[in-house]
Every structure is written in C-alpha cells, then in structure tokens.
C-alpha atoms as a printed R data frame, in Angstrom:
    type eleno elety resid chain resno       x      y      z
1   ATOM     1    CA   MET     A     1 110.174 88.701 96.789
2   ATOM     2    CA   SER     A     2 110.650 85.365 95.117
3   ATOM     3    CA   ILE     A     3 108.034 82.604 95.047
4   ATOM     4    CA   SER     A     4 109.558 79.179 95.677
5   ATOM     5    CA   ILE     A     5 108.237 75.740 94.787
6   ATOM     6    CA   GLY     A     6 105.820 74.612 97.516
7   ATOM     7    CA   GLN     A     7 105.159 78.177 98.706
8   ATOM     8    CA   PRO     A     8 101.767 79.919 98.427
9   ATOM     9    CA   VAL     A     9 101.500 82.251 95.446
10  ATOM    10    CA   PRO     A    10 100.333 85.712 96.609
11  ATOM    11    CA   ASP     A    11  96.851 86.555 95.370
12  ATOM    12    CA   PHE     A    12  96.601 88.878 92.403
13  ATOM    13    CA   THR     A    13  93.714 90.380 90.475
14  ATOM    14    CA   ALA     A    14  94.136 91.526 86.884
15  ATOM    15    CA   SER     A    15  92.100 92.663 83.883
16  ATOM    16    CA   ALA     A    16  91.569 89.941 81.324
17  ATOM    17    CA   THR     A    17  89.814 89.258 78.042
18  ATOM    18    CA   GLY     A    18  86.090 88.635 77.981
19  ATOM    19    CA   ASP     A    19  85.590 91.768 80.107
20  ATOM    20    CA   THR     A    20  86.690 89.821 83.193
21  ATOM    21    CA   ARG     A    21  88.888 90.366 86.225
22  ATOM    22    CA   VAL     A    22  90.927 87.309 87.095
23  ATOM    23    CA   SER     A    23  91.777 86.709 90.737
24  ATOM    24    CA   LEU     A    24  93.914 83.816 91.904
25  ATOM    25    CA   ALA     A    25  91.788 83.533 95.069
26  ATOM    26    CA   ASP     A    26  88.692 82.918 92.907
27  ATOM    27    CA   LEU     A    27  90.419 79.907 91.328
28  ATOM    28    CA   GLN     A    28  91.120 78.135 94.647
29  ATOM    29    CA   GLY     A    29  90.324 74.441 94.287
30  ATOM    30    CA   ARG     A    30  91.561 74.352 90.697
31  ATOM    31    CA   GLN     A    31  95.093 74.057 89.395
32  ATOM    32    CA   VAL     A    32  96.230 77.091 87.423
33  ATOM    33    CA   VAL     A    33  98.734 77.404 84.585
34  ATOM    34    CA   VAL     A    34  99.993 80.980 84.258
35  ATOM    35    CA   TYR     A    35 102.105 81.357 81.140
36  ATOM    36    CA   PHE     A    36 103.894 84.581 80.263
37  ATOM    37    CA   TYR     A    37 104.652 85.486 76.653
38  ATOM    38    CA   PRO     A    38 106.490 88.512 75.236
39  ATOM    39    CA   LYS     A    39 103.973 89.938 72.739
40  ATOM    40    CA   ALA     A    40 100.530 89.136 71.360
41  ATOM    41    CA   SER     A    41 100.256 88.141 67.691
42  ATOM    42    CA   THR     A    42 103.954 87.352 67.208
43  ATOM    43    CA   PRO     A    43 104.912 83.961 65.720
44  ATOM    44    CA   GLY     A    44 106.272 82.203 68.846
45  ATOM    45    CA   CYS     A    45 103.491 83.523 71.061
46  ATOM    46    CA   THR     A    46 100.853 82.499 68.510
47  ATOM    47    CA   THR     A    47 102.278 78.964 68.338
48  ATOM    48    CA   GLU     A    48 102.509 78.680 72.135
49  ATOM    49    CA   GLY     A    49  98.944 79.928 72.644
50  ATOM    50    CA   GLY     A    50  97.699 77.533 69.970
51  ATOM    51    CA   ASP     A    51  99.436 74.618 71.694
52  ATOM    52    CA   PHE     A    52  97.644 75.454 74.962
53  ATOM    53    CA   ARG     A    53  94.337 76.029 73.092
54  ATOM    54    CA   ASP     A    54  94.553 72.632 71.392
55  ATOM    55    CA   ARG     A    55  95.047 70.901 74.767
56  ATOM    56    CA   LYS     A    56  92.401 72.813 76.748
57  ATOM    57    CA   ASP     A    57  90.036 69.828 77.081
58  ATOM    58    CA   ALA     A    58  92.879 67.770 78.548
59  ATOM    59    CA   PHE     A    59  93.779 70.610 80.939
60  ATOM    60    CA   ASP     A    60  90.099 70.832 81.943
61  ATOM    61    CA   ALA     A    61  90.103 67.081 82.643
62  ATOM    62    CA   ALA     A    62  93.083 67.677 84.954
63  ATOM    63    CA   ASN     A    63  91.118 70.417 86.803
64  ATOM    64    CA   THR     A    64  93.489 73.046 85.421
65  ATOM    65    CA   VAL     A    65  92.733 76.621 84.291
66  ATOM    66    CA   ILE     A    66  94.993 78.222 81.650
67  ATOM    67    CA   LEU     A    67  95.851 81.933 81.804
68  ATOM    68    CA   GLY     A    68  98.115 83.711 79.325
69  ATOM    69    CA   VAL     A    69  99.834 86.952 80.410
70  ATOM    70    CA   SER     A    70 101.666 89.688 78.519
71  ATOM    71    CA   ARG     A    71 102.129 93.442 78.794
72  ATOM    72    CA   ASP     A    72  99.855 94.049 75.808
73  ATOM    73    CA   GLY     A    73  96.742 96.170 76.314
74  ATOM    74    CA   LEU     A    74  93.301 94.610 76.554
75  ATOM    75    CA   ARG     A    75  92.366 95.457 72.956
76  ATOM    76    CA   ALA     A    76  95.496 93.697 71.628
77  ATOM    77    CA   GLN     A    77  94.759 90.717 73.892
78  ATOM    78    CA   GLU     A    78  91.105 90.557 72.758
79  ATOM    79    CA   ASN     A    79  92.171 90.669 69.095
80  ATOM    80    CA   PHE     A    80  94.833 88.000 69.646
81  ATOM    81    CA   LYS     A    81  92.370 85.745 71.475
82  ATOM    82    CA   ALA     A    82  89.646 86.186 68.819
83  ATOM    83    CA   LYS     A    83  91.944 85.752 65.816
84  ATOM    84    CA   GLN     A    84  93.534 82.580 67.241
85  ATOM    85    CA   GLY     A    85  90.342 81.135 68.734
86  ATOM    86    CA   PHE     A    86  91.897 80.878 72.182
87  ATOM    87    CA   ASN     A    87  89.489 79.175 74.605
88  ATOM    88    CA   PHE     A    88  91.026 80.679 77.761
89  ATOM    89    CA   GLU     A    89  91.510 84.202 79.073
90  ATOM    90    CA   LEU     A    90  94.503 86.439 78.427
91  ATOM    91    CA   ILE     A    91  95.604 88.892 81.107
92  ATOM    92    CA   SER     A    92  96.658 92.424 80.193
93  ATOM    93    CA   ASP     A    93  99.522 93.284 82.553
94  ATOM    94    CA   LYS     A    94 100.478 96.744 81.292
95  ATOM    95    CA   ASP     A    95 101.666 97.857 84.743
96  ATOM    96    CA   GLU     A    96 103.698 94.613 85.110
97  ATOM    97    CA   THR     A    97 102.153 93.745 88.508
98  ATOM    98    CA   VAL     A    98 101.755 90.046 87.691
99  ATOM    99    CA   CYS     A    99 105.046 89.968 85.757
100 ATOM   100    CA   ARG     A   100 106.919 91.351 88.779
101 ATOM   101    CA   LEU     A   101 105.184 88.913 91.142
102 ATOM   102    CA   PHE     A   102 106.595 86.018 89.110
103 ATOM   103    CA   GLU     A   103 109.881 87.832 88.302
104 ATOM   104    CA   VAL     A   104 109.657 87.358 84.527
105 ATOM   105    CA   ILE     A   105 110.848 90.833 83.442
106 ATOM   106    CA   LYS     A   106 114.428 90.354 82.256
107 ATOM   107    CA   LEU     A   107 117.028 92.311 80.314
108 ATOM   108    CA   LYS     A   108 116.840 91.060 76.725
109 ATOM   109    CA   LYS     A   109 118.744 91.802 73.549
110 ATOM   110    CA   LEU     A   110 117.057 92.395 70.216
111 ATOM   111    CA   TYR     A   111 119.041 93.464 67.163
112 ATOM   112    CA   GLY     A   112 121.940 94.400 69.437
113 ATOM   113    CA   LYS     A   113 119.833 96.701 71.626
114 ATOM   114    CA   GLU     A   114 119.062 95.893 75.252
115 ATOM   115    CA   HIS     A   115 115.546 96.308 76.641
116 ATOM   116    CA   LEU     A   116 113.427 94.950 79.466
117 ATOM   117    CA   GLY     A   117 110.946 92.342 78.341
118 ATOM   118    CA   ILE     A   118 109.090 89.232 79.390
119 ATOM   119    CA   GLU     A   119 111.129 86.056 79.570
120 ATOM   120    CA   ARG     A   120 108.829 83.325 78.242
121 ATOM   121    CA   SER     A   121 107.928 81.443 81.433
122 ATOM   122    CA   THR     A   122 105.201 79.158 82.750
123 ATOM   123    CA   PHE     A   123 104.043 78.429 86.303
124 ATOM   124    CA   LEU     A   124 101.815 75.619 87.569
125 ATOM   125    CA   ILE     A   125  99.930 76.433 90.761
126 ATOM   126    CA   ASP     A   126  98.279 73.624 92.729
127 ATOM   127    CA   ALA     A   127  94.636 73.588 93.860
128 ATOM   128    CA   GLU     A   128  95.650 75.030 97.262
129 ATOM   129    CA   GLY     A   129  97.381 78.008 95.629
130 ATOM   130    CA   ARG     A   130 100.992 76.840 96.046
131 ATOM   131    CA   LEU     A   131 103.604 76.953 93.304
132 ATOM   132    CA   ALA     A   132 104.054 73.372 92.083
133 ATOM   133    CA   ARG     A   133 106.328 73.784 89.018
134 ATOM   134    CA   GLU     A   134 108.011 76.525 87.032
135 ATOM   135    CA   TRP     A   135 109.583 76.689 83.604
136 ATOM   136    CA   ARG     A   136 111.762 79.702 82.719
137 ATOM   137    CA   GLY     A   137 113.351 80.609 79.403
138 ATOM   138    CA   VAL     A   138 110.791 78.381 77.693
139 ATOM   139    CA   LYS     A   139 111.276 77.046 74.181
140 ATOM   140    CA   VAL     A   140 107.843 76.701 72.549
141 ATOM   141    CA   PRO     A   141 108.033 73.292 70.787
142 ATOM   142    CA   GLY     A   142 106.657 70.586 73.093
143 ATOM   143    CA   HIS     A   143 106.228 72.984 76.019
144 ATOM   144    CA   ALA     A   144 102.402 72.893 76.370
145 ATOM   145    CA   GLU     A   145 102.519 69.076 76.331
146 ATOM   146    CA   GLU     A   146 105.163 69.079 79.094
147 ATOM   147    CA   VAL     A   147 103.016 71.439 81.198
148 ATOM   148    CA   LEU     A   148  99.952 69.248 80.568
149 ATOM   149    CA   ASP     A   149 101.870 66.158 81.744
150 ATOM   150    CA   ALA     A   150 102.849 67.994 84.946
151 ATOM   151    CA   ALA     A   151  99.244 69.162 85.486
152 ATOM   152    CA   ARG     A   152  97.963 65.601 85.035
153 ATOM   153    CA   GLU     A   153 100.535 64.223 87.516
154 ATOM   154    CA   LEU     A   154  99.701 66.895 90.069
155 ATOM   155    CA   HIS     A   155  95.954 66.296 89.681
156 ATOM   156    CA   ALA     A   156  96.378 62.506 89.982
157 ATOM   157    CA   ALA     A   157  98.395 62.977 93.195
158 ATOM   158    CA   SER     A   158  95.770 65.220 94.825
C-alpha cells in the first residue's frame, strides 16, 4: 500500500526515545516531519540529525514536529540522541512497521554485497494528517533547510 501526496497517512504508534510512544493521531493539528536514516551514530546520519536539531526552533515556529526513524534499538537511539544533543524524539523501528508504511526499505549495495536497508527519505505530513511532500534518496547537505522551507510554506498556507 503506497501513500500518495494529498492522501491521509495511516496512523502508527511506535516506541521512541524519552520512554515515549509516538502516535501520529496524537500529533493531529501539527505538521510532522518523519525522516528515515539508515543507522544511528554513522557520519551521514549524525550530520542529518544535527541539521534538523539546529533548525528545531524554526520548525517549532512552523508548527512542525520532527521525528527521526531507523531500525536501531531504543538503547542505540537513546545514546545517539544524548550524544548529539538531539531535541526531538527518535523512533526505534526494529520490526520495520513504520519503514514498511512509508516504503523506505530498499535493496542496497555495500562493498559489493546486497542487503535490505533504509533508503534515506523524509516525509512532511500536514496538520490534518495528509502527506504533503516526500523526499526519497536524500542527500544530506542542504536537506533539512529544504524540508524547513516546505514546512514553512505549508504552515503559511494553512
């Protein structure tokens, strides 16, 4: 089942850092950025998370919640969040429920070997719970700023 732009995103509930359970339904009325990254504490994922962290006040001003998602366990997510000073929650999606919902598990190649992994992707959900924008195969430099611009535009239009 594929989620298309303008369509409602099915509700999901997942374990997250800060001993929380994140539910999309609980965030109704706020815009939500859900960004998927391959692995906690790796260079690209650290840079991407830092870019979102450094813009959190601006995302807040645009009525937008940031959620990071990877298949790492909660302990790895907690350590990553603490070490990098992330000011938003990270979802542990070990069973790939959220990853499958957004179809971000792709066949990847690393050192000539194929494996299934997360394709770096970001989704912007509007305040009514509909998919507003998506970015797939994300390159980290400038990405958080591009997402912030889209969040600001969406918020201004609502």
